PDB file of C-alpha atoms in Angstrom:
ATOM      1  CA  PRO F   1      29.588 -14.337  -1.574  1.00  0.00           C
ATOM      2  CA  GLY F   2      31.783 -11.668  -3.073  1.00  0.00           C
ATOM      3  CA  PHE F   3      32.037 -12.891  -6.662  1.00  0.00           C
ATOM      4  CA  PRO F   4      30.338 -11.160  -9.623  1.00  0.00           C
ATOM      5  CA  LYS F   5      27.020 -12.722 -10.697  1.00  0.00           C
ATOM      6  CA  ASN F   6      27.388 -15.158 -13.585  1.00  0.00           C
ATOM      7  CA  GLN F   7      23.979 -15.896 -15.141  1.00  0.00           C
ATOM      8  CA  VAL F   8      24.875 -19.480 -16.155  1.00  0.00           C
ATOM      9  CA  THR F   9      25.807 -20.536 -12.623  1.00  0.00           C
ATOM     10  CA  PHE F  10      23.168 -18.284 -10.997  1.00  0.00           C
ATOM     11  CA  ALA F  11      20.411 -20.070 -12.952  1.00  0.00           C
ATOM     12  CA  ARG F  12      21.555 -23.373 -11.399  1.00  0.00           C
ATOM     13  CA  VAL F  13      21.346 -22.146  -7.792  1.00  0.00           C
ATOM     14  CA  SER F  14      18.156 -20.066  -8.050  1.00  0.00           C
ATOM     15  CA  GLY F  15      14.448 -20.812  -8.483  1.00  0.00           C
ATOM     16  CA  TYR F  16      11.540 -18.726  -9.769  1.00  0.00           C
ATOM     17  CA  CYS F  17       7.828 -19.126  -8.978  1.00  0.00           C
ATOM     18  CA  GLU F  18       5.607 -17.401 -11.517  1.00  0.00           C
ATOM     19  CA  GLN F  19       2.420 -15.592 -10.542  1.00  0.00           C
ATOM     20  CA  THR F  20       0.408 -18.028 -12.683  1.00  0.00           C
ATOM     21  CA  ASP F  21       0.731 -21.723 -11.829  1.00  0.00           C
ATOM     22  CA  ILE F  22       1.627 -23.715 -14.966  1.00  0.00           C
ATOM     23  CA  HIS F  23       1.581 -27.512 -14.514  1.00  0.00           C
ATOM     24  CA  SER F  24       0.822 -30.597 -16.591  1.00  0.00           C
ATOM     25  CA  PRO F  25      -2.820 -31.424 -15.729  1.00  0.00           C
ATOM     26  CA  GLN F  26      -2.608 -35.204 -16.257  1.00  0.00           C
ATOM     27  CA  VAL F  27       0.173 -36.031 -13.779  1.00  0.00           C
ATOM     28  CA  THR F  28      -0.003 -36.333  -9.986  1.00  0.00           C
ATOM     29  CA  ILE F  29       1.661 -34.035  -7.450  1.00  0.00           C
ATOM     30  CA  HIS F  30       4.280 -36.705  -6.688  1.00  0.00           C
ATOM     31  CA  GLU F  31       5.053 -37.212 -10.392  1.00  0.00           C
ATOM     32  CA  SER F  32       5.348 -33.439 -10.975  1.00  0.00           C
ATOM     33  CA  LEU F  33       7.975 -33.217  -8.240  1.00  0.00           C
ATOM     34  CA  LEU F  34       9.807 -36.324  -9.450  1.00  0.00           C
ATOM     35  CA  PHE F  35       9.985 -34.851 -12.968  1.00  0.00           C
ATOM     36  CA  SER F  36      11.487 -31.605 -11.633  1.00  0.00           C
ATOM     37  CA  ALA F  37      13.911 -33.430  -9.314  1.00  0.00           C
ATOM     38  CA  PHE F  38      15.176 -35.881 -11.958  1.00  0.00           C
ATOM     39  CA  LEU F  39      15.761 -33.039 -14.435  1.00  0.00           C
ATOM     40  CA  ARG F  40      17.314 -30.467 -12.108  1.00  0.00           C
ATOM     41  CA  LEU F  41      19.199 -32.246  -9.331  1.00  0.00           C
ATOM     42  CA  PRO F  42      22.859 -33.087 -10.110  1.00  0.00           C
ATOM     43  CA  LYS F  43      23.557 -36.455 -11.748  1.00  0.00           C
ATOM     44  CA  GLU F  44      25.805 -37.327  -8.775  1.00  0.00           C
ATOM     45  CA  VAL F  45      22.700 -37.590  -6.552  1.00  0.00           C
ATOM     46  CA  SER F  46      21.375 -41.180  -6.562  1.00  0.00           C
ATOM     47  CA  LYS F  47      17.804 -42.092  -7.544  1.00  0.00           C
ATOM     48  CA  GLU F  48      17.010 -43.163  -3.963  1.00  0.00           C
ATOM     49  CA  ASP F  49      18.240 -39.836  -2.541  1.00  0.00           C
ATOM     50  CA  LYS F  50      16.124 -37.926  -5.069  1.00  0.00           C
ATOM     51  CA  MET F  51      13.013 -39.881  -4.028  1.00  0.00           C
ATOM     52  CA  VAL F  52      13.704 -39.181  -0.334  1.00  0.00           C
ATOM     53  CA  PHE F  53      14.284 -35.472  -1.060  1.00  0.00           C
ATOM     54  CA  VAL F  54      10.975 -35.250  -2.970  1.00  0.00           C
ATOM     55  CA  ASP F  55       9.151 -36.755   0.028  1.00  0.00           C
ATOM     56  CA  GLU F  56      10.834 -34.234   2.360  1.00  0.00           C
ATOM     57  CA  VAL F  57       9.780 -31.305   0.131  1.00  0.00           C
ATOM     58  CA  MET F  58       6.181 -32.589  -0.006  1.00  0.00           C
ATOM     59  CA  ASP F  59       6.164 -32.719   3.783  1.00  0.00           C
ATOM     60  CA  LEU F  60       7.627 -29.180   3.950  1.00  0.00           C
ATOM     61  CA  VAL F  61       4.877 -27.671   1.753  1.00  0.00           C
ATOM     62  CA  GLU F  62       2.199 -29.836   3.447  1.00  0.00           C
ATOM     63  CA  LEU F  63       1.195 -31.735   0.300  1.00  0.00           C
ATOM     64  CA  ASP F  64       2.114 -35.267   1.477  1.00  0.00           C
ATOM     65  CA  ASN F  65      -1.569 -36.188   2.011  1.00  0.00           C
ATOM     66  CA  LEU F  66      -2.285 -35.216  -1.639  1.00  0.00           C
ATOM     67  CA  LYS F  67       0.723 -36.912  -3.252  1.00  0.00           C
ATOM     68  CA  ASP F  68      -1.393 -39.120  -5.571  1.00  0.00           C
ATOM     69  CA  ALA F  69      -3.908 -36.383  -6.510  1.00  0.00           C
ATOM     70  CA  ILE F  70      -4.080 -35.451 -10.211  1.00  0.00           C
ATOM     71  CA  VAL F  71      -3.033 -31.811 -10.735  1.00  0.00           C
ATOM     72  CA  GLY F  72      -5.906 -31.050 -13.142  1.00  0.00           C
ATOM     73  CA  LEU F  73      -6.808 -27.699 -14.681  1.00  0.00           C
ATOM     74  CA  PRO F  74      -6.698 -24.636 -12.372  1.00  0.00           C
ATOM     75  CA  GLY F  75     -10.155 -23.670 -11.135  1.00  0.00           C
ATOM     76  CA  VAL F  76     -11.827 -26.491 -13.115  1.00  0.00           C
ATOM     77  CA  THR F  77     -10.637 -29.888 -11.880  1.00  0.00           C
ATOM     78  CA  GLY F  78      -8.003 -31.202  -9.473  1.00  0.00           C
ATOM     79  CA  LEU F  79      -6.159 -28.921  -7.079  1.00  0.00           C
ATOM     80  CA  SER F  80      -7.455 -25.688  -5.579  1.00  0.00           C
ATOM     81  CA  THR F  81      -5.674 -22.393  -6.359  1.00  0.00           C
ATOM     82  CA  GLU F  82      -3.846 -22.443  -3.033  1.00  0.00           C
ATOM     83  CA  GLN F  83      -2.726 -26.088  -3.479  1.00  0.00           C
ATOM     84  CA  GLY F  84      -1.534 -25.240  -6.991  1.00  0.00           C
ATOM     85  CA  LYS F  85       0.509 -22.357  -5.578  1.00  0.00           C
ATOM     86  CA  ARG F  86       2.125 -24.676  -3.018  1.00  0.00           C
ATOM     87  CA  LEU F  87       2.896 -27.152  -5.823  1.00  0.00           C
ATOM     88  CA  THR F  88       4.606 -24.341  -7.786  1.00  0.00           C
ATOM     89  CA  ILE F  89       6.800 -23.633  -4.754  1.00  0.00           C
ATOM     90  CA  ALA F  90       7.507 -27.357  -4.275  1.00  0.00           C
ATOM     91  CA  VAL F  91       8.525 -27.814  -7.953  1.00  0.00           C
ATOM     92  CA  GLU F  92      11.209 -25.147  -7.424  1.00  0.00           C
ATOM     93  CA  LEU F  93      12.243 -26.475  -4.009  1.00  0.00           C
ATOM     94  CA  VAL F  94      13.060 -29.967  -5.300  1.00  0.00           C
ATOM     95  CA  ALA F  95      15.782 -28.360  -7.458  1.00  0.00           C
ATOM     96  CA  ASN F  96      17.420 -27.459  -4.094  1.00  0.00           C
ATOM     97  CA  PRO F  97      18.062 -23.762  -4.908  1.00  0.00           C
ATOM     98  CA  SER F  98      19.873 -21.382  -2.553  1.00  0.00           C
ATOM     99  CA  ILE F  99      17.576 -18.465  -3.428  1.00  0.00           C
ATOM    100  CA  ILE F 100      13.961 -18.475  -4.658  1.00  0.00           C
ATOM    101  CA  PHE F 101      12.156 -15.560  -6.321  1.00  0.00           C
ATOM    102  CA  MET F 102       8.354 -15.487  -6.020  1.00  0.00           C
ATOM    103  CA  ASP F 103       6.075 -13.208  -8.012  1.00  0.00           C
ATOM    104  CA  GLU F 104       3.091 -12.302  -5.781  1.00  0.00           C
ATOM    105  CA  PRO F 105       2.591 -15.769  -4.195  1.00  0.00           C
ATOM    106  CA  THR F 106      -0.643 -14.659  -2.463  1.00  0.00           C
ATOM    107  CA  SER F 107      -2.432 -13.008  -5.440  1.00  0.00           C
ATOM    108  CA  GLY F 108      -5.885 -14.411  -6.163  1.00  0.00           C
ATOM    109  CA  LEU F 109      -6.091 -16.170  -2.772  1.00  0.00           C
ATOM    110  CA  ASP F 110      -8.470 -15.559   0.116  1.00  0.00           C
ATOM    111  CA  ALA F 111      -7.101 -14.781   3.606  1.00  0.00           C
ATOM    112  CA  ARG F 112      -6.991 -18.436   4.748  1.00  0.00           C
ATOM    113  CA  ALA F 113      -5.339 -19.722   1.547  1.00  0.00           C
ATOM    114  CA  ALA F 114      -2.811 -16.845   1.599  1.00  0.00           C
ATOM    115  CA  ALA F 115      -1.918 -17.689   5.206  1.00  0.00           C
ATOM    116  CA  ILE F 116      -1.308 -21.358   4.265  1.00  0.00           C
ATOM    117  CA  VAL F 117       0.924 -20.360   1.319  1.00  0.00           C
ATOM    118  CA  MET F 118       2.888 -17.923   3.506  1.00  0.00           C
ATOM    119  CA  ARG F 119       3.362 -20.649   6.109  1.00  0.00           C
ATOM    120  CA  THR F 120       4.924 -22.726   3.332  1.00  0.00           C
ATOM    121  CA  VAL F 121       7.172 -19.784   2.384  1.00  0.00           C
ATOM    122  CA  ARG F 122       8.186 -19.354   6.026  1.00  0.00           C
ATOM    123  CA  ASN F 123       8.970 -23.091   6.303  1.00  0.00           C
ATOM    124  CA  THR F 124      11.186 -22.700   3.228  1.00  0.00           C
ATOM    125  CA  VAL F 125      13.092 -19.800   4.837  1.00  0.00           C
ATOM    126  CA  ASP F 126      13.567 -21.835   8.010  1.00  0.00           C
ATOM    127  CA  THR F 127      15.527 -24.452   5.982  1.00  0.00           C
ATOM    128  CA  GLY F 128      18.225 -21.804   5.358  1.00  0.00           C
ATOM    129  CA  ARG F 129      17.145 -20.642   1.905  1.00  0.00           C
ATOM    130  CA  THR F 130      16.629 -17.012   0.879  1.00  0.00           C
ATOM    131  CA  VAL F 131      13.161 -16.136  -0.448  1.00  0.00           C
ATOM    132  CA  VAL F 132      12.552 -12.870  -2.339  1.00  0.00           C
ATOM    133  CA  CYS F 133       8.853 -12.019  -2.850  1.00  0.00           C
ATOM    134  CA  THR F 134       6.861  -9.259  -4.432  1.00  0.00           C
ATOM    135  CA  ILE F 135       3.711  -8.843  -2.346  1.00  0.00           C
ATOM    136  CA  HIS F 136       0.403  -7.103  -3.049  1.00  0.00           C
ATOM    137  CA  GLN F 137      -1.875  -5.698  -0.305  1.00  0.00           C
ATOM    138  CA  PRO F 138      -0.693  -8.050   2.455  1.00  0.00           C
ATOM    139  CA  SER F 139      -2.563  -8.563   5.717  1.00  0.00           C
ATOM    140  CA  ILE F 140      -0.775  -7.779   9.010  1.00  0.00           C
ATOM    141  CA  ASP F 141       0.134 -11.464   9.598  1.00  0.00           C
ATOM    142  CA  ILE F 142       1.524 -11.935   6.086  1.00  0.00           C
ATOM    143  CA  PHE F 143       3.471  -8.662   6.164  1.00  0.00           C
ATOM    144  CA  GLU F 144       5.065  -9.471   9.516  1.00  0.00           C
ATOM    145  CA  ALA F 145       6.151 -12.919   8.304  1.00  0.00           C
ATOM    146  CA  PHE F 146       8.943 -11.208   6.334  1.00  0.00           C
ATOM    147  CA  ASP F 147      12.360 -10.338   7.771  1.00  0.00           C
ATOM    148  CA  GLU F 148      13.397  -7.497   5.454  1.00  0.00           C
ATOM    149  CA  LEU F 149      11.657  -5.028   3.169  1.00  0.00           C
ATOM    150  CA  LEU F 150      12.654  -3.209  -0.021  1.00  0.00           C
ATOM    151  CA  LEU F 151      10.170  -0.391  -0.645  1.00  0.00           C
ATOM    152  CA  MET F 152      10.276   1.624  -3.859  1.00  0.00           C
ATOM    153  CA  LYS F 153       8.303   4.637  -5.047  1.00  0.00           C
ATOM    154  CA  ARG F 154       7.097   5.215  -8.587  1.00  0.00           C
ATOM    155  CA  GLY F 155      10.071   5.316 -10.942  1.00  0.00           C
ATOM    156  CA  GLY F 156      11.920   2.538  -9.092  1.00  0.00           C
ATOM    157  CA  GLN F 157      13.609   4.769  -6.514  1.00  0.00           C
ATOM    158  CA  VAL F 158      14.308   3.089  -3.163  1.00  0.00           C
ATOM    159  CA  ILE F 159      12.729   4.756  -0.124  1.00  0.00           C
ATOM    160  CA  TYR F 160      13.410   1.985   2.401  1.00  0.00           C
ATOM    161  CA  ALA F 161      15.677  -1.064   2.440  1.00  0.00           C
ATOM    162  CA  GLY F 162      16.196  -2.788   5.742  1.00  0.00           C
ATOM    163  CA  PRO F 163      14.754  -4.983   8.490  1.00  0.00           C
ATOM    164  CA  LEU F 164      11.049  -4.950   9.351  1.00  0.00           C
ATOM    165  CA  GLY F 165      11.590  -5.707  13.036  1.00  0.00           C
ATOM    166  CA  ARG F 166       9.220  -7.421  15.453  1.00  0.00           C
ATOM    167  CA  HIS F 167       5.644  -6.205  14.776  1.00  0.00           C
ATOM    168  CA  SER F 168       7.129  -4.015  11.972  1.00  0.00           C
ATOM    169  CA  GLN F 169       8.702  -1.795  14.650  1.00  0.00           C
ATOM    170  CA  LYS F 170      11.801  -0.860  12.614  1.00  0.00           C
ATOM    171  CA  ILE F 171       9.960   0.511   9.585  1.00  0.00           C
ATOM    172  CA  ILE F 172       7.403   2.289  11.810  1.00  0.00           C
ATOM    173  CA  GLU F 173      10.230   4.013  13.701  1.00  0.00           C
ATOM    174  CA  TYR F 174      11.913   4.977  10.395  1.00  0.00           C
ATOM    175  CA  PHE F 175       8.844   6.731   8.928  1.00  0.00           C
ATOM    176  CA  GLU F 176       7.607   8.210  12.218  1.00  0.00           C
ATOM    177  CA  ALA F 177      11.022   9.890  12.607  1.00  0.00           C
ATOM    178  CA  ILE F 178      10.273  11.983   9.479  1.00  0.00           C
ATOM    179  CA  PRO F 179       8.782  15.338  10.599  1.00  0.00           C
ATOM    180  CA  GLY F 180       5.136  15.707   9.554  1.00  0.00           C
ATOM    181  CA  VAL F 181       4.387  11.999   8.969  1.00  0.00           C
ATOM    182  CA  GLN F 182       1.286  10.896  10.885  1.00  0.00           C
ATOM    183  CA  LYS F 183       1.781   8.297  13.619  1.00  0.00           C
ATOM    184  CA  ILE F 184       0.336   4.834  13.022  1.00  0.00           C
ATOM    185  CA  LYS F 185      -2.985   4.096  14.738  1.00  0.00           C
ATOM    186  CA  GLU F 186      -3.283   1.198  17.150  1.00  0.00           C
ATOM    187  CA  LYS F 187      -3.925  -2.204  15.440  1.00  0.00           C
ATOM    188  CA  TYR F 188      -3.632  -0.547  11.991  1.00  0.00           C
ATOM    189  CA  ASN F 189      -2.016  -2.578   9.184  1.00  0.00           C
ATOM    190  CA  PRO F 190       1.638  -1.379   8.951  1.00  0.00           C
ATOM    191  CA  ALA F 191       1.751  -2.214   5.212  1.00  0.00           C
ATOM    192  CA  THR F 192      -1.238   0.029   4.468  1.00  0.00           C
ATOM    193  CA  TRP F 193       0.058   2.791   6.759  1.00  0.00           C
ATOM    194  CA  MET F 194       3.524   2.618   5.172  1.00  0.00           C
ATOM    195  CA  LEU F 195       2.075   3.143   1.662  1.00  0.00           C
ATOM    196  CA  GLU F 196      -0.102   6.023   2.861  1.00  0.00           C
ATOM    197  CA  ALA F 197       2.806   7.626   4.747  1.00  0.00           C
ATOM    198  CA  SER F 198       5.100   7.456   1.695  1.00  0.00           C
ATOM    199  CA  SER F 199       2.535   8.408  -0.978  1.00  0.00           C
ATOM    200  CA  ILE F 200       3.060  11.169  -3.569  1.00  0.00           C
ATOM    201  CA  SER F 201       0.396  13.301  -1.842  1.00  0.00           C
ATOM    202  CA  THR F 202       2.341  13.060   1.444  1.00  0.00           C
ATOM    203  CA  GLU F 203       5.551  14.067  -0.375  1.00  0.00           C
ATOM    204  CA  THR F 204       3.751  17.072  -1.871  1.00  0.00           C
ATOM    205  CA  ARG F 205       2.270  18.045   1.511  1.00  0.00           C
ATOM    206  CA  LEU F 206       5.635  17.814   3.285  1.00  0.00           C
ATOM    207  CA  GLY F 207       7.610  19.277   0.361  1.00  0.00           C
ATOM    208  CA  MET F 208      10.201  16.506   0.389  1.00  0.00           C
ATOM    209  CA  ASP F 209      11.450  13.507  -1.597  1.00  0.00           C
ATOM    210  CA  PHE F 210      11.446  10.231   0.370  1.00  0.00           C
ATOM    211  CA  ALA F 211      14.078   8.744  -1.961  1.00  0.00           C
ATOM    212  CA  GLU F 212      16.385  11.672  -1.190  1.00  0.00           C
ATOM    213  CA  TYR F 213      15.657  11.280   2.541  1.00  0.00           C
ATOM    214  CA  TYR F 214      16.623   7.587   2.361  1.00  0.00           C
ATOM    215  CA  ARG F 215      19.874   8.348   0.498  1.00  0.00           C
ATOM    216  CA  SER F 216      20.937  10.726   3.263  1.00  0.00           C
ATOM    217  CA  SER F 217      19.927   8.351   6.106  1.00  0.00           C
ATOM    218  CA  ALA F 218      22.144   6.234   8.360  1.00  0.00           C
ATOM    219  CA  LEU F 219      20.288   3.142   7.081  1.00  0.00           C
ATOM    220  CA  HIS F 220      21.501   3.804   3.521  1.00  0.00           C
ATOM    221  CA  GLN F 221      25.082   4.235   4.733  1.00  0.00           C
ATOM    222  CA  ARG F 222      24.827   0.961   6.665  1.00  0.00           C
ATOM    223  CA  ASN F 223      23.519  -0.830   3.554  1.00  0.00           C
ATOM    224  CA  LYS F 224      26.345   0.578   1.405  1.00  0.00           C
ATOM    225  CA  THR F 225      28.911  -0.600   3.955  1.00  0.00           C
ATOM    226  CA  LEU F 226      27.296  -4.059   4.025  1.00  0.00           C
ATOM    227  CA  VAL F 227      27.324  -4.307   0.202  1.00  0.00           C
ATOM    228  CA  LYS F 228      30.994  -3.290   0.163  1.00  0.00           C
ATOM    229  CA  GLU F 229      31.853  -5.956   2.742  1.00  0.00           C
ATOM    230  CA  LEU F 230      29.941  -8.670   0.875  1.00  0.00           C
ATOM    231  CA  SER F 231      31.533  -7.659  -2.459  1.00  0.00           C
ATOM    232  CA  THR F 232      34.908  -8.920  -1.273  1.00  0.00           C
ATOM    233  CA  PRO F 233      35.335 -12.727  -1.362  1.00  0.00           C
ATOM    234  CA  PRO F 234      36.593 -14.330   1.879  1.00  0.00           C
ATOM    235  CA  PRO F 235      40.225 -15.551   1.785  1.00  0.00           C
ATOM    236  CA  GLY F 236      40.493 -18.948   0.097  1.00  0.00           C
ATOM    237  CA  ALA F 237      36.944 -18.838  -1.311  1.00  0.00           C
ATOM    238  CA  LYS F 238      36.288 -20.131  -4.830  1.00  0.00           C
ATOM    239  CA  ASP F 239      33.638 -18.963  -7.283  1.00  0.00           C
ATOM    240  CA  LEU F 240      30.776 -21.333  -8.177  1.00  0.00           C
ATOM    241  CA  ASP F 241      31.605 -23.506 -11.158  1.00  0.00           C
ATOM    242  CA  PHE F 242      29.675 -26.300 -12.903  1.00  0.00           C
ATOM    243  CA  SER F 243      31.273 -28.619 -15.439  1.00  0.00           C
ATOM    244  CA  THR F 244      28.122 -28.708 -17.613  1.00  0.00           C
ATOM    245  CA  GLN F 245      25.412 -26.163 -18.486  1.00  0.00           C
ATOM    246  CA  TYR F 246      22.609 -28.487 -17.345  1.00  0.00           C
ATOM    247  CA  SER F 247      22.560 -30.788 -14.335  1.00  0.00           C
ATOM    248  CA  GLN F 248      21.494 -33.803 -16.457  1.00  0.00           C
ATOM    249  CA  PRO F 249      22.971 -35.114 -19.751  1.00  0.00           C
ATOM    250  CA  THR F 250      20.819 -35.071 -22.915  1.00  0.00           C
ATOM    251  CA  TRP F 251      19.911 -38.773 -22.571  1.00  0.00           C
ATOM    252  CA  GLY F 252      18.750 -38.249 -18.953  1.00  0.00           C
ATOM    253  CA  GLN F 253      16.626 -35.265 -19.990  1.00  0.00           C
ATOM    254  CA  PHE F 254      15.098 -37.285 -22.852  1.00  0.00           C
ATOM    255  CA  LYS F 255      14.173 -40.178 -20.533  1.00  0.00           C
ATOM    256  CA  SER F 256      12.537 -37.857 -17.991  1.00  0.00           C
ATOM    257  CA  CYS F 257      10.534 -36.022 -20.666  1.00  0.00           C
ATOM    258  CA  LEU F 258       9.496 -39.312 -22.308  1.00  0.00           C
ATOM    259  CA  TRP F 259       8.365 -40.695 -18.902  1.00  0.00           C
ATOM    260  CA  LYS F 260       6.179 -37.655 -18.189  1.00  0.00           C
ATOM    261  CA  GLN F 261       4.785 -37.547 -21.718  1.00  0.00           C
ATOM    262  CA  TRP F 262       3.906 -41.250 -21.508  1.00  0.00           C
ATOM    263  CA  TRP F 263       1.769 -40.675 -18.405  1.00  0.00           C
ATOM    264  CA  THR F 264       0.210 -37.568 -19.949  1.00  0.00           C
ATOM    265  CA  TYR F 265      -0.951 -39.503 -23.037  1.00  0.00           C
ATOM    266  CA  TRP F 266      -1.952 -42.608 -21.037  1.00  0.00           C
ATOM    267  CA  ARG F 267      -4.298 -40.482 -18.917  1.00  0.00           C
ATOM    268  CA  SER F 268      -5.812 -38.666 -21.931  1.00  0.00           C
ATOM    269  CA  PRO F 269      -7.936 -41.419 -23.587  1.00  0.00           C
ATOM    270  CA  ASP F 270     -10.350 -38.908 -25.172  1.00  0.00           C
ATOM    271  CA  TYR F 271      -7.494 -37.072 -26.867  1.00  0.00           C
ATOM    272  CA  ASN F 272      -5.922 -40.320 -28.093  1.00  0.00           C
ATOM    273  CA  LEU F 273      -9.285 -41.577 -29.415  1.00  0.00           C
ATOM    274  CA  VAL F 274      -9.841 -38.367 -31.401  1.00  0.00           C
ATOM    275  CA  ARG F 275      -6.319 -38.596 -32.888  1.00  0.00           C
ATOM    276  CA  PHE F 276      -6.867 -42.271 -33.813  1.00  0.00           C
ATOM    277  CA  PHE F 277     -10.265 -41.551 -35.417  1.00  0.00           C
ATOM    278  CA  PHE F 278      -8.912 -38.513 -37.306  1.00  0.00           C
ATOM    279  CA  SER F 279      -5.932 -40.494 -38.659  1.00  0.00           C
ATOM    280  CA  LEU F 280      -8.234 -43.329 -39.785  1.00  0.00           C
ATOM    281  CA  ALA F 281     -10.715 -40.939 -41.437  1.00  0.00           C
ATOM    282  CA  ALA F 282      -7.922 -39.003 -43.219  1.00  0.00           C
ATOM    283  CA  ALA F 283      -6.356 -42.272 -44.430  1.00  0.00           C
ATOM    284  CA  LEU F 284      -9.673 -43.538 -45.813  1.00  0.00           C
ATOM    285  CA  MET F 285     -10.459 -40.208 -47.493  1.00  0.00           C
ATOM    286  CA  ILE F 286      -7.037 -39.776 -49.149  1.00  0.00           C
ATOM    287  CA  GLY F 287      -6.859 -43.471 -50.063  1.00  0.00           C
ATOM    288  CA  THR F 288     -10.278 -43.296 -51.749  1.00  0.00           C
ATOM    289  CA  ILE F 289      -9.564 -40.060 -53.634  1.00  0.00           C
ATOM    290  CA  PHE F 290      -6.204 -41.227 -55.000  1.00  0.00           C
ATOM    291  CA  TRP F 291      -7.065 -44.908 -55.400  1.00  0.00           C
ATOM    292  CA  ASN F 292      -4.784 -46.649 -57.920  1.00  0.00           C
ATOM    293  CA  VAL F 293      -3.285 -43.383 -59.310  1.00  0.00           C
ATOM    294  CA  GLY F 294       0.188 -44.953 -59.438  1.00  0.00           C
ATOM    295  CA  SER F 295      -0.795 -47.284 -62.286  1.00  0.00           C
ATOM    296  CA  LYS F 296      -1.356 -44.328 -64.658  1.00  0.00           C
ATOM    297  CA  ARG F 297       1.981 -42.726 -65.640  1.00  0.00           C
ATOM    298  CA  GLN F 298       1.541 -42.111 -69.380  1.00  0.00           C
ATOM    299  CA  SER F 299       1.531 -38.270 -69.335  1.00  0.00           C
ATOM    300  CA  SER F 300       2.938 -35.362 -67.354  1.00  0.00           C
ATOM    301  CA  SER F 301      -0.535 -34.639 -65.900  1.00  0.00           C
ATOM    302  CA  ASP F 302      -0.668 -38.227 -64.534  1.00  0.00           C
ATOM    303  CA  LEU F 303       2.703 -37.653 -62.838  1.00  0.00           C
ATOM    304  CA  MET F 304       1.442 -34.376 -61.375  1.00  0.00           C
ATOM    305  CA  ILE F 305      -1.511 -36.274 -59.848  1.00  0.00           C
ATOM    306  CA  VAL F 306       0.918 -38.791 -58.277  1.00  0.00           C
ATOM    307  CA  ILE F 307       3.019 -35.928 -56.858  1.00  0.00           C
ATOM    308  CA  GLY F 308      -0.203 -34.310 -55.539  1.00  0.00           C
ATOM    309  CA  ALA F 309      -1.148 -37.606 -53.882  1.00  0.00           C
ATOM    310  CA  MET F 310       2.280 -37.815 -52.194  1.00  0.00           C
ATOM    311  CA  TYR F 311       1.953 -34.211 -51.017  1.00  0.00           C
ATOM    312  CA  ALA F 312      -1.565 -34.821 -49.648  1.00  0.00           C
TER     313      ALA F 312
END
């Protein structure tokens, strides 16, 4: 810590899970992870170590019993939405990032599926990695699985940045200390209460700005002090540096892409059959139309026909 962010090196130590799960439908879970690992892990890591690491990640996200399952199309064939979400997380994890960003990992999932995905996220945190999530309408269990919260009002102004505490006690204490804010009811979802307590209507009723209140709080001062401390590199520390832009050379990337593309085509016989039939039909049609045109070259119009045949 302490060095300015350099996007080139930051991209190598960070991962990003999109809200929509985008995977190749024709490959298996194990092959998807191998493809990511062989492209993104450093070339100094041996093939055997990469295979072992992939198995460890599959165990971490609880996909080891589905390792040979075809990914398929989301919602049509293959994996369920929740399994696809865990695969998205696993694909990033095999790159061994220090920090992972997740865009609404529980969106589109029912309560059970969301709980399974959040258990995977929690397992990831327990390995020493930092996970930053945006979250939408979380249940009590999901909300309390997080360690820290960054809450912003409309316009991107911060109104809380700090620890959640056990059973969300820290954030409850913070908002309940504001005069006029209603106390949370017993067994009420802290996430829902927090949004209600910091809404625009509450600001209007109390005649105050929660962003201004946060800026004048002891919590904000503590955060500023922490940022200042972390902005200074420890003595003897060196900034991150990689000798190459990508972890694998061009030839290694080509081999990995060729390997995945081979399996994709091998498992798409219908697609290959259509391409073969289309090529044959086009060859027969063009060959019949321009049959023996090369033997007639007496005039400029004959040459134009030959050029047209070449173009076709």
